[in-house]
PDB file of C-alpha atoms and ligand atoms in Angstrom:
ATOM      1  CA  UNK A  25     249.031  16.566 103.615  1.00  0.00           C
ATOM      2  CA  UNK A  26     251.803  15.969 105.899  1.00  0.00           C
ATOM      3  CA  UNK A  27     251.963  15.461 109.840  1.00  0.00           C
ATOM      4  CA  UNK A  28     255.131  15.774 112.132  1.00  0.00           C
ATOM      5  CA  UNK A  29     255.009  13.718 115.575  1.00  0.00           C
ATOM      6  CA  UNK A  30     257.555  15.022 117.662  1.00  0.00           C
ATOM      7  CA  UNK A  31     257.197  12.801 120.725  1.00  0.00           C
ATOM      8  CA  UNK A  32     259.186  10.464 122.992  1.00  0.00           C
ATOM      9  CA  UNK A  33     257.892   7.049 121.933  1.00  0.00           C
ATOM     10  CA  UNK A  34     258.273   7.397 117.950  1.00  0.00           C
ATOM     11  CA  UNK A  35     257.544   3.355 117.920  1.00  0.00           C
ATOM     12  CA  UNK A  36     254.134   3.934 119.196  1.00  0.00           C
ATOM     13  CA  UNK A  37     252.932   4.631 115.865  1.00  0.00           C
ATOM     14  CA  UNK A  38     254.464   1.728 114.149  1.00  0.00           C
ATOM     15  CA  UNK A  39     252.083  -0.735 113.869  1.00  0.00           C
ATOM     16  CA  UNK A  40     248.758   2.559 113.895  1.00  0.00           C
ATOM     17  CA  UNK A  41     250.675   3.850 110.395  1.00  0.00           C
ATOM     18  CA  UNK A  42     251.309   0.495 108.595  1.00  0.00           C
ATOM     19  CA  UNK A  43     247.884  -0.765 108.362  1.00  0.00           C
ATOM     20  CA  UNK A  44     244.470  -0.461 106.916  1.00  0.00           C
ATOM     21  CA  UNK A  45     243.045   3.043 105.492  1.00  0.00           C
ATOM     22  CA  UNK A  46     246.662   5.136 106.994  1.00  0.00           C
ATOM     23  CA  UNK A  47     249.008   2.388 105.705  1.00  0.00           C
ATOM     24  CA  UNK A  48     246.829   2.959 101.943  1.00  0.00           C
ATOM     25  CA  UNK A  49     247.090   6.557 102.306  1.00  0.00           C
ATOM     26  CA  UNK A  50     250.413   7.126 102.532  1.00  0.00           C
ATOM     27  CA  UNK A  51     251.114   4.608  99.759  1.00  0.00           C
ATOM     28  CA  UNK A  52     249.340   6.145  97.909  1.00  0.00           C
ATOM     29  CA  UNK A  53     251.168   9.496  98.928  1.00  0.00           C
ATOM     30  CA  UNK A  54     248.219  11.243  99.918  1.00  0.00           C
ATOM     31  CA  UNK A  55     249.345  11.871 103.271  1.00  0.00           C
ATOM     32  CA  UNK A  56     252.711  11.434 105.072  1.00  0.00           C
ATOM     33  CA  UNK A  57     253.661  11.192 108.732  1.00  0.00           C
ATOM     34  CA  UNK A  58     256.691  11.978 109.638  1.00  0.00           C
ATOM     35  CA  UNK A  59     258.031  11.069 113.293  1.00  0.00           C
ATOM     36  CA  UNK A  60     260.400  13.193 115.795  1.00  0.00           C
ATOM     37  CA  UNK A  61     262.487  11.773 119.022  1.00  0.00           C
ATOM     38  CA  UNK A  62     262.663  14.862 121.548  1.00  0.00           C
ATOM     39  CA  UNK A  63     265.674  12.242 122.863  1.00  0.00           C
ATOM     40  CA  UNK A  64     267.980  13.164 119.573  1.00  0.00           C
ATOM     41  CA  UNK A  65     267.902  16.869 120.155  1.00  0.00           C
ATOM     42  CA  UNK A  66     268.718  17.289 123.878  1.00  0.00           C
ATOM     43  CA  UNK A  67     272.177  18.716 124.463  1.00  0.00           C
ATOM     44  CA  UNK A  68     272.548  16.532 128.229  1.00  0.00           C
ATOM     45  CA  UNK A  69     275.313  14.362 128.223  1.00  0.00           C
ATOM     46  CA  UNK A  70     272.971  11.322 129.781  1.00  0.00           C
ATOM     47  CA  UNK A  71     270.579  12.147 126.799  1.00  0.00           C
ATOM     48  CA  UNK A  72     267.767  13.316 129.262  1.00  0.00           C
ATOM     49  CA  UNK A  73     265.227  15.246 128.235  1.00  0.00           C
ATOM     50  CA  UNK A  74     263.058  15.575 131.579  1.00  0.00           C
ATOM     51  CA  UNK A  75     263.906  17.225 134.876  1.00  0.00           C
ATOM     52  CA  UNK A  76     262.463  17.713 138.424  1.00  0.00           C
ATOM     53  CA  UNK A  77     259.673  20.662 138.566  1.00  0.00           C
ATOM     54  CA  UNK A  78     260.688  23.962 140.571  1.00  0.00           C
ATOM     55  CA  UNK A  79     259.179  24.420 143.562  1.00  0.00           C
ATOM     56  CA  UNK A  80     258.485  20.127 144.035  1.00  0.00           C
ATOM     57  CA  UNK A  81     256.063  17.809 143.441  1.00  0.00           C
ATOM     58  CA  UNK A  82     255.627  14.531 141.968  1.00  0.00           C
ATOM     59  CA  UNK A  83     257.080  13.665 138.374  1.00  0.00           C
ATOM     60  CA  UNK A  84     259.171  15.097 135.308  1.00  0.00           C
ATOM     61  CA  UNK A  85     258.845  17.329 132.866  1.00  0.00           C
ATOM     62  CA  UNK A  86     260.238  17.518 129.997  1.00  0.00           C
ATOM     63  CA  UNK A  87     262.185  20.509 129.572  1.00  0.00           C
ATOM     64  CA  UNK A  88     262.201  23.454 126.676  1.00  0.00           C
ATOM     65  CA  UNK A  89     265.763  22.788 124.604  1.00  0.00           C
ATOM     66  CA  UNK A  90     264.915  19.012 123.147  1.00  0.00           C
ATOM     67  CA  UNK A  91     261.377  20.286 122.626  1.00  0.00           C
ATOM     68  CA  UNK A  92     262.727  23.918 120.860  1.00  0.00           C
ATOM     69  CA  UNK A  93     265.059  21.902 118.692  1.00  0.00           C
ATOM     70  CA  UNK A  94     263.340  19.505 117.754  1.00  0.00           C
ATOM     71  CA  UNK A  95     260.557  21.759 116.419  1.00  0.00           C
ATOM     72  CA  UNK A  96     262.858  24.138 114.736  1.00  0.00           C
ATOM     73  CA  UNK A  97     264.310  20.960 113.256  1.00  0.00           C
ATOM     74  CA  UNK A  98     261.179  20.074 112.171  1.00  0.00           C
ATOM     75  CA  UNK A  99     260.439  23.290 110.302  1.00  0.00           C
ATOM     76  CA  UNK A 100     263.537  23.253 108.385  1.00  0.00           C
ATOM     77  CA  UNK A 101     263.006  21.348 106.809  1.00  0.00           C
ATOM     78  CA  UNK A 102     261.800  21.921 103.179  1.00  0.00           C
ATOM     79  CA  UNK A 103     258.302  20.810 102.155  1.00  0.00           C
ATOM     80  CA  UNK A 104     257.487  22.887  99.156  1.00  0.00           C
ATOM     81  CA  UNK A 105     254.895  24.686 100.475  1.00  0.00           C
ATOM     82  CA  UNK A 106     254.667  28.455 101.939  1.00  0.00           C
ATOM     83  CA  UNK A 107     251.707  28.366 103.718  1.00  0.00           C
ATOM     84  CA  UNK A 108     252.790  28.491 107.689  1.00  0.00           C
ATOM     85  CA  UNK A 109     252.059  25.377 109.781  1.00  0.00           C
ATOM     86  CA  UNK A 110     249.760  24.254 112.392  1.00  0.00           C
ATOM     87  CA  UNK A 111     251.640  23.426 115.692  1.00  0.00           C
ATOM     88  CA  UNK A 112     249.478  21.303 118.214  1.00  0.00           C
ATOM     89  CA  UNK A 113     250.451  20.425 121.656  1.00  0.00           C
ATOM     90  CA  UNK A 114     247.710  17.549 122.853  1.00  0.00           C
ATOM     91  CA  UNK A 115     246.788  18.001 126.115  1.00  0.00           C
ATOM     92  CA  UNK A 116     243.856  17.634 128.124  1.00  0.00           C
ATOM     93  CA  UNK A 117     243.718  21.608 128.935  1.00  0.00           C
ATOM     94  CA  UNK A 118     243.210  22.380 125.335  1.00  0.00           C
ATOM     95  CA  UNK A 119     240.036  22.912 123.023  1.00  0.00           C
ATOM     96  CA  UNK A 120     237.819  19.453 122.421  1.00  0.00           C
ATOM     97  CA  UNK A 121     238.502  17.772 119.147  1.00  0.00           C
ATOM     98  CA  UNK A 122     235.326  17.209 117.157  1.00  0.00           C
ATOM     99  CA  UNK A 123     234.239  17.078 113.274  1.00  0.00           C
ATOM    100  CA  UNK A 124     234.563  20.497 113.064  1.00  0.00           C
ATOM    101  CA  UNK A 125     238.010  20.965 114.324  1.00  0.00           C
ATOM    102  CA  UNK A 126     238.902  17.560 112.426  1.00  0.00           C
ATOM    103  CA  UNK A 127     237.801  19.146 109.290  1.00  0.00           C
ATOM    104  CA  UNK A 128     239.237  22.132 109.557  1.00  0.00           C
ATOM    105  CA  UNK A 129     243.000  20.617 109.846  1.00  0.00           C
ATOM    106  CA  UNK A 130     241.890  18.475 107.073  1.00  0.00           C
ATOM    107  CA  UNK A 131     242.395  22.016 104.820  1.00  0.00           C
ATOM    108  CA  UNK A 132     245.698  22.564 106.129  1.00  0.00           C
ATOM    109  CA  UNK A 133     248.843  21.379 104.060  1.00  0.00           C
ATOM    110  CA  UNK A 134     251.051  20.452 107.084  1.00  0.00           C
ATOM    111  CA  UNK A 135     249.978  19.906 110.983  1.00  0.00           C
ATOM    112  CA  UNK A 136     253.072  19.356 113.713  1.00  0.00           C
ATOM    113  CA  UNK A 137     251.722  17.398 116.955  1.00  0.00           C
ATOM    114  CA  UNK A 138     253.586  17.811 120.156  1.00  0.00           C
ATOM    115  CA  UNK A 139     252.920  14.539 122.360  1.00  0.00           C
ATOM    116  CA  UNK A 140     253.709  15.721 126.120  1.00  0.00           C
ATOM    117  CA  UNK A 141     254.811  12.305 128.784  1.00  0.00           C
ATOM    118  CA  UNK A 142     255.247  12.497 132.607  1.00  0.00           C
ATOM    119  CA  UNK A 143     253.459  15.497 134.333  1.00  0.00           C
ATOM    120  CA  UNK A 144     253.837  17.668 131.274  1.00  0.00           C
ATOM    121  CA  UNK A 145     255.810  20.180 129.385  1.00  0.00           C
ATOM    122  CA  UNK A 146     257.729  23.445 130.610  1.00  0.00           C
ATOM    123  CA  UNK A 147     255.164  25.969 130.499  1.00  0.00           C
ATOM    124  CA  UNK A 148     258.044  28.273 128.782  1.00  0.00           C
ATOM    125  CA  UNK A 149     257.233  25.526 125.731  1.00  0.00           C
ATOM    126  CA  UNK A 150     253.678  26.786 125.506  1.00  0.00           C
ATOM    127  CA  UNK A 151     254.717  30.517 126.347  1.00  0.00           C
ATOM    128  CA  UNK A 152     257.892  30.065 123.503  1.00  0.00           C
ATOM    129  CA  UNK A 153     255.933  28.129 120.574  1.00  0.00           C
ATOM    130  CA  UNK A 154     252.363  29.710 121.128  1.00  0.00           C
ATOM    131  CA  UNK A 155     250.945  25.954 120.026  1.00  0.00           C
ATOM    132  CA  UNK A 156     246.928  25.440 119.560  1.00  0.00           C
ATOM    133  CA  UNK A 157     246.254  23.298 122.390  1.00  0.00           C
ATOM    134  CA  UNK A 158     244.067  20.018 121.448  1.00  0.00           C
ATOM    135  CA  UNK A 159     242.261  17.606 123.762  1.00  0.00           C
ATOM    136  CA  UNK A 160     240.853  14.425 123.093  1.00  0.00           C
ATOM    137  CA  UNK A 161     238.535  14.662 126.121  1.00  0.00           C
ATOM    138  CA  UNK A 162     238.140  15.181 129.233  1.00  0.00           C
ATOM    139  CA  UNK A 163     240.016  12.796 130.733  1.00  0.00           C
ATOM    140  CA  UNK A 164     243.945  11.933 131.241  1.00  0.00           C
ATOM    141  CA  UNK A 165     246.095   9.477 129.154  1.00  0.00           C
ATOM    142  CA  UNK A 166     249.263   8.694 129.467  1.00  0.00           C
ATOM    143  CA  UNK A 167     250.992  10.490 127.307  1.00  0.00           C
ATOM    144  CA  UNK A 168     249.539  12.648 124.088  1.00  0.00           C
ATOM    145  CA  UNK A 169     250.532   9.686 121.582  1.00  0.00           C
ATOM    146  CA  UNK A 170     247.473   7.863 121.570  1.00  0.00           C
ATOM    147  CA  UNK A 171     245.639  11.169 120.988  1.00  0.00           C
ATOM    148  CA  UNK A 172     248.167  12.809 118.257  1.00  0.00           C
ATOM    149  CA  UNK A 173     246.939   9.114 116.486  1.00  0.00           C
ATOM    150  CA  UNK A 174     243.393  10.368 117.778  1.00  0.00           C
ATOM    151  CA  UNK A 175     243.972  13.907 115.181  1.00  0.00           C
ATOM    152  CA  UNK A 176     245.438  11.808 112.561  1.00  0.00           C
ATOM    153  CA  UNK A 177     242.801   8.963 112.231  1.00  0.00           C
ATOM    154  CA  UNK A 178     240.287  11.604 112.111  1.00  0.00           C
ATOM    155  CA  UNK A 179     241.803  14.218 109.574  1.00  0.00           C
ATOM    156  CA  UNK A 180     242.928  11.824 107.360  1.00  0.00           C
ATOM    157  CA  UNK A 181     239.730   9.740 106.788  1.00  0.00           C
ATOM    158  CA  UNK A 182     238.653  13.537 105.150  1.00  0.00           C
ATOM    159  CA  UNK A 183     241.302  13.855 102.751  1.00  0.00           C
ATOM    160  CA  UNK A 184     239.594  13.701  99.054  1.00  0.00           C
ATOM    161  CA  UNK A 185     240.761  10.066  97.882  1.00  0.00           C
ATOM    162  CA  UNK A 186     241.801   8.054 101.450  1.00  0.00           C
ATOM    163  CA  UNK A 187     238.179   6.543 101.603  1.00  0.00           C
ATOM    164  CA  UNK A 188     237.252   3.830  98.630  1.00  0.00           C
ATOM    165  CA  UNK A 189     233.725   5.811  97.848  1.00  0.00           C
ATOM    166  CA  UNK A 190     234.267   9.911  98.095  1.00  0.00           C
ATOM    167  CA  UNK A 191     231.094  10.058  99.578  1.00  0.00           C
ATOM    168  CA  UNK A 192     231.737   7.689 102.132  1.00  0.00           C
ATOM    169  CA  UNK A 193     232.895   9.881 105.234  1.00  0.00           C
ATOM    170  CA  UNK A 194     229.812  12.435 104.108  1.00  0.00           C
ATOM    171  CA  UNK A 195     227.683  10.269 105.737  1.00  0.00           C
ATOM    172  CA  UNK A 196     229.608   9.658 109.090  1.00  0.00           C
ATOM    173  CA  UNK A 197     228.059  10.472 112.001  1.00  0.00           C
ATOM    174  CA  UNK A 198     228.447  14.740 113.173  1.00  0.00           C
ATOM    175  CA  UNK A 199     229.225  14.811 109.221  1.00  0.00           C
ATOM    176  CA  UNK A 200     226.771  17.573 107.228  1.00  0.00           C
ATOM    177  CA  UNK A 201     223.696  16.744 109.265  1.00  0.00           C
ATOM    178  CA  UNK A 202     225.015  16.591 112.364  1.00  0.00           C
ATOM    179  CA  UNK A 203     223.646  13.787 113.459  1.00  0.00           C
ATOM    180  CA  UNK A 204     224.337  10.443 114.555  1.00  0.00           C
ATOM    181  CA  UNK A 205     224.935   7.937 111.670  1.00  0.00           C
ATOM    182  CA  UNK A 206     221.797   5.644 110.682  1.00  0.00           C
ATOM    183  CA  UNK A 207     221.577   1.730 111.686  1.00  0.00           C
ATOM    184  CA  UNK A 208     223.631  -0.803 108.797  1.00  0.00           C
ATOM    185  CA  UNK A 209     222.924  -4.348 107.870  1.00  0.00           C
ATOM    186  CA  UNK A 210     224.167  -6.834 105.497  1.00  0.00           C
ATOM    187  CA  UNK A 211     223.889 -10.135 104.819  1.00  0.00           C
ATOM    188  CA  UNK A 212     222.391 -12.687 106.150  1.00  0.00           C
ATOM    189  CA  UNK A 213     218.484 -10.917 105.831  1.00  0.00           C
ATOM    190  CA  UNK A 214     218.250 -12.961 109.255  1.00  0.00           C
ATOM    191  CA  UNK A 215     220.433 -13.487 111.786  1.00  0.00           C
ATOM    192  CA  UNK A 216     219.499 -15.213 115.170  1.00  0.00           C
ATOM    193  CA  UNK A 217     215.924 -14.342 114.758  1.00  0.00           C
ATOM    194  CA  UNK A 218     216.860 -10.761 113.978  1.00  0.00           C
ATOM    195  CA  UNK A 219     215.937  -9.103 110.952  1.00  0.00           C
ATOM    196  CA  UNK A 220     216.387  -6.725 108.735  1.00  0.00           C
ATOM    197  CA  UNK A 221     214.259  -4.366 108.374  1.00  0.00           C
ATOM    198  CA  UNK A 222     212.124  -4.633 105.313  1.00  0.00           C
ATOM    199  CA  UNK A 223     212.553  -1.088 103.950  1.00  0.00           C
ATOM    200  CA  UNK A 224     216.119  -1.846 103.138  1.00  0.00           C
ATOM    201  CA  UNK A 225     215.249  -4.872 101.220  1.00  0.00           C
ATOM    202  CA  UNK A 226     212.585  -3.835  99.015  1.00  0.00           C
ATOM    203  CA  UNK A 227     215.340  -1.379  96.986  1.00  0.00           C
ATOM    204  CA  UNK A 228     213.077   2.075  96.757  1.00  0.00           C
ATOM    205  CA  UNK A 229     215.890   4.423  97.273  1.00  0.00           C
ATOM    206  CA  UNK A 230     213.184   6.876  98.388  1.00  0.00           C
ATOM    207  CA  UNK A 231     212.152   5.306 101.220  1.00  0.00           C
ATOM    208  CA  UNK A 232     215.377   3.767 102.212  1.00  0.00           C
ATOM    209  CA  UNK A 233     216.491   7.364 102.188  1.00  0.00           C
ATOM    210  CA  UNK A 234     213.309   8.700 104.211  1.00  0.00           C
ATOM    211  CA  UNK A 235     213.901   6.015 107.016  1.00  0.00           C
ATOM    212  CA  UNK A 236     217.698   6.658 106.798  1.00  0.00           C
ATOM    213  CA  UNK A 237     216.717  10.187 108.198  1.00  0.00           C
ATOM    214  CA  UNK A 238     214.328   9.412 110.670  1.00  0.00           C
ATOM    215  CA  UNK A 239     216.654   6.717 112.218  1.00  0.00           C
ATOM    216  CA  UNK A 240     219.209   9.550 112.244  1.00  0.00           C
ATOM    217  CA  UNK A 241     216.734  11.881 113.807  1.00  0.00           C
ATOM    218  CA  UNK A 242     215.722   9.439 116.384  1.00  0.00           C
ATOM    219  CA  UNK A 243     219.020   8.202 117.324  1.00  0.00           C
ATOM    220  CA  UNK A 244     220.554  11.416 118.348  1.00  0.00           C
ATOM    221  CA  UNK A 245     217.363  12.524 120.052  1.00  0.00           C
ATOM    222  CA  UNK A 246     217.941   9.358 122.194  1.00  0.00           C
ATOM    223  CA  UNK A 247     221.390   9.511 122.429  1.00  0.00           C
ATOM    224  CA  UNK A 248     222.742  12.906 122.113  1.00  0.00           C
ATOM    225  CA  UNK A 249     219.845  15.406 121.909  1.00  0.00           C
ATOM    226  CA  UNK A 250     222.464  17.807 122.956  1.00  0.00           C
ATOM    227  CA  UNK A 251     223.591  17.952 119.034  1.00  0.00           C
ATOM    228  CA  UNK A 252     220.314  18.358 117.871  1.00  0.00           C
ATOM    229  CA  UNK A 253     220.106  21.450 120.076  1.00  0.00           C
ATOM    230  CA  UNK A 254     223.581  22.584 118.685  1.00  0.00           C
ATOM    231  CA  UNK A 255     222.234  22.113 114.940  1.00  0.00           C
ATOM    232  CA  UNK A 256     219.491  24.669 115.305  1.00  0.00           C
ATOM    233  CA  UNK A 257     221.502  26.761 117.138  1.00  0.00           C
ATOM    234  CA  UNK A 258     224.056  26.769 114.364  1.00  0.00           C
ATOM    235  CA  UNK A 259     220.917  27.309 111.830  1.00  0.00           C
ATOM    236  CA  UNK A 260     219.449  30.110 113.532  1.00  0.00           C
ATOM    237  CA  UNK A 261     222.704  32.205 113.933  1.00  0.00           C
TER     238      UNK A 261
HETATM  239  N1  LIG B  15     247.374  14.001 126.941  1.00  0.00           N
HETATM  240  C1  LIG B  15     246.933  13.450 128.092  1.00  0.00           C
HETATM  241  N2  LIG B  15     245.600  13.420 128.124  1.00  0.00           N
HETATM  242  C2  LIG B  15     245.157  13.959 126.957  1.00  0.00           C
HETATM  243  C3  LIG B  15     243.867  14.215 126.403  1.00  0.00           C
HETATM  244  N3  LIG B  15     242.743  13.914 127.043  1.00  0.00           N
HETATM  245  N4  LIG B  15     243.810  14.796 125.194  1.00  0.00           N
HETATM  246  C4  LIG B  15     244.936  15.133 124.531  1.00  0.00           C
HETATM  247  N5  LIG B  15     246.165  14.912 125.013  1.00  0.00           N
HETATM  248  C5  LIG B  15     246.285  14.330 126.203  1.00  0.00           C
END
């Protein structure tokens, strides 16, 4: 799978893309990320890509031509593949991200993310490119960097092969049961007076299961009964 950041602050994602789980993934060319500067497409002479709003108010935005060029740029160029791409602008108008949405990029062969800075984009860049708007949640970062790493971290932990075990991101939590993920220990069995509990220990893979599920159950009644109302929802229709 490939991803194409087109953003202002390509160094952002240094230090995000050369470690851990991403940093194995692309070694091990399963996914690439590719990054964009909006700054090496503008035509200005001063090499500015943002301008004062019409009509006043406070901040920039940055305007269409970098952001046009830089995503026709960006989709010359040759990848091998003919299926079309996704184009995401992150912003906090746009649909919520969850497992679903995560998963469903996860099938796609290559996703562009548009990170937006200052007050925003044109709106001609959302009226021109038609992107599928994407928020993190509902409330305001700086810029859409931090939530274009958001998308990534949470496709790409899907991706047959990134994780050690296959199974391992079945289990997450809002994964196939759509619950919240079960309580983990390891060693030591005791820990500040605080132990484990003695299903886990005994090694019947029944009952380890069985409680597994009912801490599930219980966690997300607690916590986010709002799911468990979603699940049977999603059962019944
Ligand atoms: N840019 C600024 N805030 C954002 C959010 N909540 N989600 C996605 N992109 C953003």
């Amino acid at each position: 799978m490939r991803f194409d950041v087109c953003t202002l602050f390509p160094e952002m994602f240094e230090s995000y893309l050369g470690q851990s789980i991403l940093k194995r993934a692309i070694d091990r060319e399963l996914v690439s990320v590719h990054r964009w500067d909006f700054r090496d497409y503008t035509d200005d002479k001063h090499n500015k890509v943002d301008d004062r709003p019409f009509g006043g108010g406070p901040g920039m935005l940055i305007r269409c031509q970098p952001v046009f060029d830089c995503v026709e740029a960006v989709r010359q160029v040759d990848d091998e593949n003919d299926e079309p791409d996704e184009l995401i602008s992150l912003t906090p108008q746009g649909e919520r991200l969850d497992q679903q949405l995560a998963a469903e990029l996860a099938t796609r062969k290559r996703v562009i993310l548009l990170c937006g800075r200052y007050e925003g984009f044109d709106e001609r860049i959302r009226l021109g490119l038609k992107p599928r708007e994407v928020s993190i949640g509902d409330f305001v970062l700086n810029g859409g960097e931090v939530a274009a790493m958001v998308v990534i971290d949470s496709v790409v932990r899907l991706l047959p092969g990134v994780l050690g075990d296959e199974t391992s991101s079945k289990y997450d939590s809002f994964s196939e049961s759509g619950l919240l993920e079960y309580p983990q220990y390891t060693r030591p069995r005791e820990y500040r007076g605080m132990t484990v509990p003695e299903v886990l220990i005994g090694g019947n893979h029944e009952e380890v299961a069985r409680w597994r599920a009912e801490q599930s159950l219980q966690r997300t009644k607690e916590r986010r009964a709002d799911l468990i109302q979603q699940q049977s929802q999603d059962d019944a229709g």
